[in-house]
Short mmCIF file of C-alpha atoms in Angstrom, two decimals:
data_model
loop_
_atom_site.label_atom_id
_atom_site.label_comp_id
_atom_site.label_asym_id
_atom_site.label_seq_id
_atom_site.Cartn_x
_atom_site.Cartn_y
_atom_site.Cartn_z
CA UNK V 2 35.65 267.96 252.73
CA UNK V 3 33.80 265.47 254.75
CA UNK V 4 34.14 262.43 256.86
CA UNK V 5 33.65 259.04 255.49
CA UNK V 6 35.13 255.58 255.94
CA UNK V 7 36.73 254.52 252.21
CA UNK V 8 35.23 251.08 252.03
CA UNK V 9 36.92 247.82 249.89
CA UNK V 10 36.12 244.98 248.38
CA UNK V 11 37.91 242.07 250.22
CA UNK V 12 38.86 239.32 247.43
CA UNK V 13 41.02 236.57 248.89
CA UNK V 14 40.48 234.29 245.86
CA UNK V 15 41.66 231.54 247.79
CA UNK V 16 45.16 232.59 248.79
CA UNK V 17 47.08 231.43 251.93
CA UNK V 18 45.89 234.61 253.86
CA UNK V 19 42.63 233.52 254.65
CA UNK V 20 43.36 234.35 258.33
CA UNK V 21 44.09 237.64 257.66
CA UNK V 22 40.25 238.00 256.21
CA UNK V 23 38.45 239.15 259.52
CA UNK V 24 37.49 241.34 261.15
CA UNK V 25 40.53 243.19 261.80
CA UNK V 26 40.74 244.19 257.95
CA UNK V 27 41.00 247.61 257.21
CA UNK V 28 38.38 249.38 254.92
CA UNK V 29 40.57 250.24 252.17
CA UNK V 30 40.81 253.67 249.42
CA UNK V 31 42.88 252.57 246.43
CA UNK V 32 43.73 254.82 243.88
CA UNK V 33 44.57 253.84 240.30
CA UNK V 34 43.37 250.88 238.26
CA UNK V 35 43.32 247.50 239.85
CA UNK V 36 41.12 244.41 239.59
CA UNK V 37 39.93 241.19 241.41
CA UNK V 38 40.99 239.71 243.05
CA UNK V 39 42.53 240.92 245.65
CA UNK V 40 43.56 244.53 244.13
CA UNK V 41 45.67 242.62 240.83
CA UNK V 42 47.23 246.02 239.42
CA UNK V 43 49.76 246.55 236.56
CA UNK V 44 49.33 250.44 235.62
CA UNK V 45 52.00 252.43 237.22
CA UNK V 46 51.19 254.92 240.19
CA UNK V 47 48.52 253.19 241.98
CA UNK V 48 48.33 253.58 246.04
CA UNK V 49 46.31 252.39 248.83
CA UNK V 50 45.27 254.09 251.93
CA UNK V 51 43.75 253.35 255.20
CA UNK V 52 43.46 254.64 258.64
CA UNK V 53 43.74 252.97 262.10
CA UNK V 54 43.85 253.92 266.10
CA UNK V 55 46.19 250.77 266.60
CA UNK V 56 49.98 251.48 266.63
CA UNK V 57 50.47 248.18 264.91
CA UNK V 58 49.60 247.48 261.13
CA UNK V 59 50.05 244.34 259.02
CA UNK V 60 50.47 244.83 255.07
CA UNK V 61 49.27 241.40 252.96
CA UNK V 62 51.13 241.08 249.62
CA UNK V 63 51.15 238.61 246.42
CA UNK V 64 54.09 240.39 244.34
CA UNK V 65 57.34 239.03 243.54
CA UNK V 66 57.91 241.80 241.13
CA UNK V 67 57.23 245.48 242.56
CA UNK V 68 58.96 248.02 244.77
CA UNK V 69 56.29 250.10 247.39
CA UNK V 70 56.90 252.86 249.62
CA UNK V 71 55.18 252.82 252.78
CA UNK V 72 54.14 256.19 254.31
CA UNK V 73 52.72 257.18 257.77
CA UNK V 74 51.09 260.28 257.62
CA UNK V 75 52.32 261.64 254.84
CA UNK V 76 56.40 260.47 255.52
CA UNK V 77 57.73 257.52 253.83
CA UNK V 78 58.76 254.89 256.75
CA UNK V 79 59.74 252.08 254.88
CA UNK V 80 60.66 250.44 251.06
CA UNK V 81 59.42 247.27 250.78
CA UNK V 82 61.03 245.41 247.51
CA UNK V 83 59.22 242.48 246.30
CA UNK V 84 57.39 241.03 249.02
CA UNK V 85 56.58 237.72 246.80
CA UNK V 86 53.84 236.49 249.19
CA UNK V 87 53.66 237.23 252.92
CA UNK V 88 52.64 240.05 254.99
CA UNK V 89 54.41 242.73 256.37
CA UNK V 90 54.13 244.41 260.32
CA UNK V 91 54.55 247.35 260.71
CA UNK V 92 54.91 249.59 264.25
CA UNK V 93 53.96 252.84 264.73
CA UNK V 94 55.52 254.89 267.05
CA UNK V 95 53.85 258.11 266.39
CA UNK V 96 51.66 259.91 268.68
CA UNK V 97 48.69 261.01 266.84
CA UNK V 98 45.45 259.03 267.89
CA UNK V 99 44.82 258.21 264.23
CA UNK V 100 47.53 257.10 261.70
CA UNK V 101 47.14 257.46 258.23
CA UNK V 102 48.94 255.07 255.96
CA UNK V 103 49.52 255.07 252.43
CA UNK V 104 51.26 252.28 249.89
CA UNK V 105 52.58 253.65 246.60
CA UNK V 106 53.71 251.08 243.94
CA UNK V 107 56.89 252.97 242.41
CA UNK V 108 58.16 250.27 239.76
CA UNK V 109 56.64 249.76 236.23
CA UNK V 110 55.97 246.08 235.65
CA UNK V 111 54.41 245.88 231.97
CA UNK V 112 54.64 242.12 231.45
CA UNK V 113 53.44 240.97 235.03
CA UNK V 114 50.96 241.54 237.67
CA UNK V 115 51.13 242.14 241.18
CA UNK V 116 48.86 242.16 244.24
CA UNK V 117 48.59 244.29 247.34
CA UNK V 118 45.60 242.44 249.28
CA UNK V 119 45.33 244.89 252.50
CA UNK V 120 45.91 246.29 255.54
CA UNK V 121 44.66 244.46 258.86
CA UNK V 122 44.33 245.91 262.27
CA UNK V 123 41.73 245.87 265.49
CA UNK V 124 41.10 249.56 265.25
CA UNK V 125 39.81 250.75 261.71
CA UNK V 126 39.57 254.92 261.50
CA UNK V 127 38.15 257.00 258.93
CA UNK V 128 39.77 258.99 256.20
CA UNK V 129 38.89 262.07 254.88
CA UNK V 130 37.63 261.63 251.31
CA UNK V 131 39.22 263.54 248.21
CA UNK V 132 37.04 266.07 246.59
CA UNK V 133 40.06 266.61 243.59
CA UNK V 134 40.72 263.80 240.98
CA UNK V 135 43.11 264.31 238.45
CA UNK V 136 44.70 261.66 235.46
CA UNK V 137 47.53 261.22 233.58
CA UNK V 138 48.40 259.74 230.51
CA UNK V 139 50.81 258.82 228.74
CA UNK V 140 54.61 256.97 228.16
CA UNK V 141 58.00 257.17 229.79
CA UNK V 142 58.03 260.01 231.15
CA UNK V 143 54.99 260.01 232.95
CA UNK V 144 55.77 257.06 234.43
CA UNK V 145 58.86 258.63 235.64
CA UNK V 146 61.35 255.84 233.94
CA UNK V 147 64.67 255.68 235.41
CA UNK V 148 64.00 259.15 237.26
CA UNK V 149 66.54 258.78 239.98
CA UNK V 150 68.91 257.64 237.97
CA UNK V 151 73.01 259.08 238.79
CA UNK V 152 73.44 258.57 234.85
CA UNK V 153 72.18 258.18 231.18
CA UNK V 154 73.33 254.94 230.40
CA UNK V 155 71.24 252.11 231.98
CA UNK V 156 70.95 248.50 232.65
CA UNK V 157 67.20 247.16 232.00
CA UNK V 158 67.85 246.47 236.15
CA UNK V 159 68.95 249.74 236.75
CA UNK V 160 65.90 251.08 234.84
CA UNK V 161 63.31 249.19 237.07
CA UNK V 162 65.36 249.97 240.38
CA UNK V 163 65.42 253.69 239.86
CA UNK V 164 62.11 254.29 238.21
CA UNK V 165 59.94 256.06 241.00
CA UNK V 166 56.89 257.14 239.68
CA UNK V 167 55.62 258.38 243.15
CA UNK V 168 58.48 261.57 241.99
CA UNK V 169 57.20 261.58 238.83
CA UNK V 170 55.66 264.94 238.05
CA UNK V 171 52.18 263.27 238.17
CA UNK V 172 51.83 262.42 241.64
CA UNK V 173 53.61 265.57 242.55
CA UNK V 174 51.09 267.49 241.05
CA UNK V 175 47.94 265.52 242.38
CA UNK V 176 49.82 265.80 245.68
CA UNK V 177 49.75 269.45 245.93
CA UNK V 178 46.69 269.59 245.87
CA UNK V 179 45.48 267.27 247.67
CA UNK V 180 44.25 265.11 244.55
CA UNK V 181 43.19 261.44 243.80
CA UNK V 182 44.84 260.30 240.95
CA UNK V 183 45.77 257.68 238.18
CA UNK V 184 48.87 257.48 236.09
CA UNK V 185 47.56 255.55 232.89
CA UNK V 186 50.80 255.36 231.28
CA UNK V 187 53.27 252.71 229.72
CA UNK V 188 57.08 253.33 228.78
CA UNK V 189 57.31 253.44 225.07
CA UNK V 190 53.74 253.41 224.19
CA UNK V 191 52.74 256.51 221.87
CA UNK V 192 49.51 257.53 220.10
CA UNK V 193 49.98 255.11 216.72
CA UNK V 194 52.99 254.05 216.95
CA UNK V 195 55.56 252.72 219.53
CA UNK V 196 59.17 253.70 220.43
CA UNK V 197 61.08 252.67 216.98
CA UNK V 198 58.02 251.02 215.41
CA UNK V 199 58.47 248.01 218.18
CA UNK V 200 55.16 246.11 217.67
CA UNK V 201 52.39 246.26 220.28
CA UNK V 202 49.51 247.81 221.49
CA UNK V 203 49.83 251.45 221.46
CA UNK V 204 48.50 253.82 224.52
CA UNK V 205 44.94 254.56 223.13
CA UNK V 206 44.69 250.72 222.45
CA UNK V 207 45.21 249.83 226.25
CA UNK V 208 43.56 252.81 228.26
CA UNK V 209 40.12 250.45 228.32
CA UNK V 210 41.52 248.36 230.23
CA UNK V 211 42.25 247.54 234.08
CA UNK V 212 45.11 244.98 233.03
CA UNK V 213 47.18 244.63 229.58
CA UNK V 214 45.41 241.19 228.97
CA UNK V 215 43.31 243.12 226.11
CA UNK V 216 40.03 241.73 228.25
CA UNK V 217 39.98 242.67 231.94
CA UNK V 218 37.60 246.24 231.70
CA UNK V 219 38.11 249.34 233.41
CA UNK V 220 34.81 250.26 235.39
CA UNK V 221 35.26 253.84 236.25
CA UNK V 222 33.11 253.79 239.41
CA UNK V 223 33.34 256.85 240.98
CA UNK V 224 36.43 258.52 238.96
CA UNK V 225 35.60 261.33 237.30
CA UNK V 226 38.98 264.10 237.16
CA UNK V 227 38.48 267.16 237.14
CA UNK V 228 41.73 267.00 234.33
CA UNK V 229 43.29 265.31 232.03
CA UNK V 230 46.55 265.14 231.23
CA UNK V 231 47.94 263.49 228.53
CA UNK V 232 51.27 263.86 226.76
CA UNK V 233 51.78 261.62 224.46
CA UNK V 234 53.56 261.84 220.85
CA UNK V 235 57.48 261.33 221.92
CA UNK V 236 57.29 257.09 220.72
CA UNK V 237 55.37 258.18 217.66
CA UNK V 238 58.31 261.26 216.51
CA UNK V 239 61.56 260.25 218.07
CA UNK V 240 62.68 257.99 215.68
CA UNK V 241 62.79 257.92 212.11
CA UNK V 242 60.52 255.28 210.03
CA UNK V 243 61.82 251.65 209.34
CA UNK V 244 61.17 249.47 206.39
CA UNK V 245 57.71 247.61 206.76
CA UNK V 246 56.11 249.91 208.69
CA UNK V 247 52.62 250.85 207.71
CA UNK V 248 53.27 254.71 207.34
CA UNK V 249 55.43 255.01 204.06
CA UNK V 250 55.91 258.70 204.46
CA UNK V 251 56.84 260.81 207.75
CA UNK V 252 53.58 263.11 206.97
CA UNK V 253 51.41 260.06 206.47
CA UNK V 254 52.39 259.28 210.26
CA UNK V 255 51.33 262.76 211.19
CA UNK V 256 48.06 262.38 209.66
CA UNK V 257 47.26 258.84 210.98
CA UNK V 258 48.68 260.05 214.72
CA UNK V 259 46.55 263.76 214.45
CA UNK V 260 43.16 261.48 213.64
CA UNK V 261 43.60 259.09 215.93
CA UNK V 262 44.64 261.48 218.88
CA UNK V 263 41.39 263.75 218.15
CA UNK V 264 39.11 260.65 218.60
CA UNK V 265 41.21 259.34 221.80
CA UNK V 266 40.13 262.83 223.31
CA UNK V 267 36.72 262.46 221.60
CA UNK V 268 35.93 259.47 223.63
CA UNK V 269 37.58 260.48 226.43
CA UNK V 270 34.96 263.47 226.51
CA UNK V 271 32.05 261.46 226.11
CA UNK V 272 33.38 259.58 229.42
CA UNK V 273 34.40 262.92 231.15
CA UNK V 274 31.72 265.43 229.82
CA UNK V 275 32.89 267.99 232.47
CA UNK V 276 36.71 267.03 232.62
CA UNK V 277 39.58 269.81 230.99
CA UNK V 278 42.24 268.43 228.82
CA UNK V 279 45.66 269.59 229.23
CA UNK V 280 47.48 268.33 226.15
CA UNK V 281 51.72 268.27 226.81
CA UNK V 282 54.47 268.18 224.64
CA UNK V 283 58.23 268.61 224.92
CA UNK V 284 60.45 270.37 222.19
CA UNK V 285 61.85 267.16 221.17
CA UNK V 286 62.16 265.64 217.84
CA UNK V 287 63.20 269.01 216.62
CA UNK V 288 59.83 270.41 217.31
CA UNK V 289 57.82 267.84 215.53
CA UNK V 290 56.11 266.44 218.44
CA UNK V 291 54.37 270.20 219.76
CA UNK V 292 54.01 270.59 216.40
CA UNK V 293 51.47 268.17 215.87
CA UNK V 294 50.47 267.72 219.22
CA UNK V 295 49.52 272.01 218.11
CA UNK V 296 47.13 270.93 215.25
CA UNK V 297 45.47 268.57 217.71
CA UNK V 298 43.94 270.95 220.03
CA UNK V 299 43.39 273.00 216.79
CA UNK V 300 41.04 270.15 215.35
CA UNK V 301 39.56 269.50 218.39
CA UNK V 302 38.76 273.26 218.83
CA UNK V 303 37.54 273.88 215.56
CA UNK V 304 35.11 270.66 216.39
CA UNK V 305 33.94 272.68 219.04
CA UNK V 306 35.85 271.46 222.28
CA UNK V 307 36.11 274.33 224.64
CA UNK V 308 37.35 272.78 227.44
CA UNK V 309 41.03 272.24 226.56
CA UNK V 310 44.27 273.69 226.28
CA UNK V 311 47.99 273.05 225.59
CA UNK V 312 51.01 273.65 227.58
CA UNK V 313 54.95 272.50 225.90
CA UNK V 314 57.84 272.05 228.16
CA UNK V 315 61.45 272.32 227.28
CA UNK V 316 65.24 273.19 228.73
CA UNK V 317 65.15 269.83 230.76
CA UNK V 318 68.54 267.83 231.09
CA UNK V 319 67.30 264.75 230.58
CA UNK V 320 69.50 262.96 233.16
CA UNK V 321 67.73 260.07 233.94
CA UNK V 322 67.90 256.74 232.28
CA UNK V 323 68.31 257.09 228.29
CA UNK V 324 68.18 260.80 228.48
CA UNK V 325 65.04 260.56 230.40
CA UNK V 326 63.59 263.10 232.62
CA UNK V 327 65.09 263.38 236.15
CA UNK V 328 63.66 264.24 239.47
CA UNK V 329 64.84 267.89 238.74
CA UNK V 330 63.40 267.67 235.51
CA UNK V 331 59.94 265.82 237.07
CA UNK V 332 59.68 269.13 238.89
CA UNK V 333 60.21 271.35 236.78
CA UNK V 334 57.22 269.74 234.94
CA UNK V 335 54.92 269.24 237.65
CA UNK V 336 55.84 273.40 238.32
CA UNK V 337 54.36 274.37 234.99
CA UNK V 338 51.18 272.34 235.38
CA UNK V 339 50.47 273.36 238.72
CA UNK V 340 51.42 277.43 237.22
CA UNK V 341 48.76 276.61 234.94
CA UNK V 342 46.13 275.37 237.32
CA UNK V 343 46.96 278.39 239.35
CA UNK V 344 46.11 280.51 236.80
CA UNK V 345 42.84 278.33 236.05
CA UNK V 346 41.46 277.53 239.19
CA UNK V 347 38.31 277.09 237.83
CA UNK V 348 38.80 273.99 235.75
CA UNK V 349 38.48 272.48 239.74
CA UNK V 350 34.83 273.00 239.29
CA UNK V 351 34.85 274.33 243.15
CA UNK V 352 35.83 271.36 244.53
#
């Protein structure tokens, strides 16, 4: 890997911290999907990074609604639980000559944004820039809902406080191998239809977008994974159908979710010609969901994509929050993908 200085676009947007927009701002890596101004994120799993010589660093937030863990090189040092707008210090007392730091947002915040506008300090460094990009996509249990949960049987509080997505098997994965990533997932989101047929937008329906206002683009300068992830199809299959839905039959679902899936991973192939798939499914749903999720890659093979392949989890004990998966079962997942990349180390394209 080489050298380089991660630079940022510095978007103020006329907030209060105008002072802090000098030049003692930190060039800035984010990772994730956030927009102007001022890094305005709502997708889970999104982090920012920056380097310094200085022992001292300052954190600028607008976010009244988020939880972030604060690392130095590579340890978390702090938990900083909705800032609302101020700035943070922060002092090092480590002894390297260059500190790394690192910001993970670990909440899920659907209905509201947030804002992370930088790091200042006198001393900007360089960071070493990521060769590996990986995504993920999909609901719940990427997101890594109510993960840390002691028990089953959750508060819409307790949900948000012990959803950590940065222990989510996404970002465990990505972090083992030293991977950029984004977690492009949404708690009860599926492919066609939502957690008990709950109206709104389903996950194929917001992936264009940086923000769920149905408007704000995604530009994917410079992101181009090596994988894809996705696992999606628990929303659609867990629960039986409900009056006035538009599927009148359990196979007409099927169909509608098979279709639509195949041309979700259509167009995410014309955007990532060189990218693998890795299509996941649990056992849930008494097998419906790997099922189906089975005839996907089989359409999408027979339509002549080459580059893709399944892998299906099960035996999990579901202790999180509404039988979610917990931090033993978020590794036990992020174990099987990384087994698989192991035994395809290729699909890194030598990077």
């Amino acid at each position: 890997m080489t050298k380089a200085l991660w630079l940022a676009g510095w978007l103020l947007a006329g907030t209060s911290f105008a002072a802090i927009a000098s030049a003692d701002t930190l060039p800035l890596h984010s990772g994730g999907r956030s927009a102007a101004p001022a890094h305005t994120h709502q997708w889970p799993g999104v982090y920012f990074e920056t380097a310094t010589a200085s022992k001292a660093v300052t954190l600028s937030f607008d976010d009244s609604i988020n939880i972030y863990k604060l690392y130095l090189n590579g340890e978390v040092v702090k938990v900083i639980e909705k800032p609302g707008q101020t700035t943070v210090r922060f002092d090092s007392k480590s002894t390297k000559a260059v500190d790394v730091y690192r910001l993970e947002k670990i909440t899920e915040s659907q209905g509201q944004t947030g804002r992370f506008i930088g790091f200042s300090a006198d001393q900007p460094a360089a960071l070493t820039a990521r060769a590996r990009q990986i995504e993920f996509i999909g609901d719940s249990y990427t997101v890594g809902y109510g993960n840390t949960s002691p028990k089953r049987d959750c508060t819409n509080d307790e949900v948000w406080a012990t959803t950590d997505t940065s222990q989510a098997f996404g970002p465990l994965t990505a972090k083992h191998y030293e991977a950029d990533y984004q977690i492009n997932a949404f708690s009860g989101r599926g492919i066609v239809r939502n957690y008990n047929g709950f109206i709104g937008d389903p996950l194929p329906k917001l992936y264009p977008y940086s923000l769920f206002d149905g408007k704000t683009a995604y530009e994917a300068t410079g992101w181009q994974p090596q994988i894809i992830v996705i696992g999606l199809g628990t929303n659609d299959f867990s629960t039986a159908l409900n009056p006035g839905e538009k599927w009148t039959t359990r196979e007409a679902l099927q169909a509608d979710y098979r279709d639509t899936y195949v041309a979700f991973v259509k167009s995410l192939r014309a955007k990532n010609p060189q990218a693998h798939f890795l299509l996941m499914a649990s056992d849930g749903a008494n097998g419906e969901i790997r099922a189906q999720v089975t005839q996907v890659a089989r359409a999408l093979k027979d339509s002549g994509e080459t580059r893709l392949d399944t892998l299906f989890f099960d035996g999990l004990d579901f202790g999180g929050c509404h039988y979610h998966p917990s931090l033993a079962d978020d590794r036990k997942i992020a174990g099987l993908i990384q087994g698989w990349i192991d035994a395809h180390p290729a699909v890194w394209q030598g990077k």
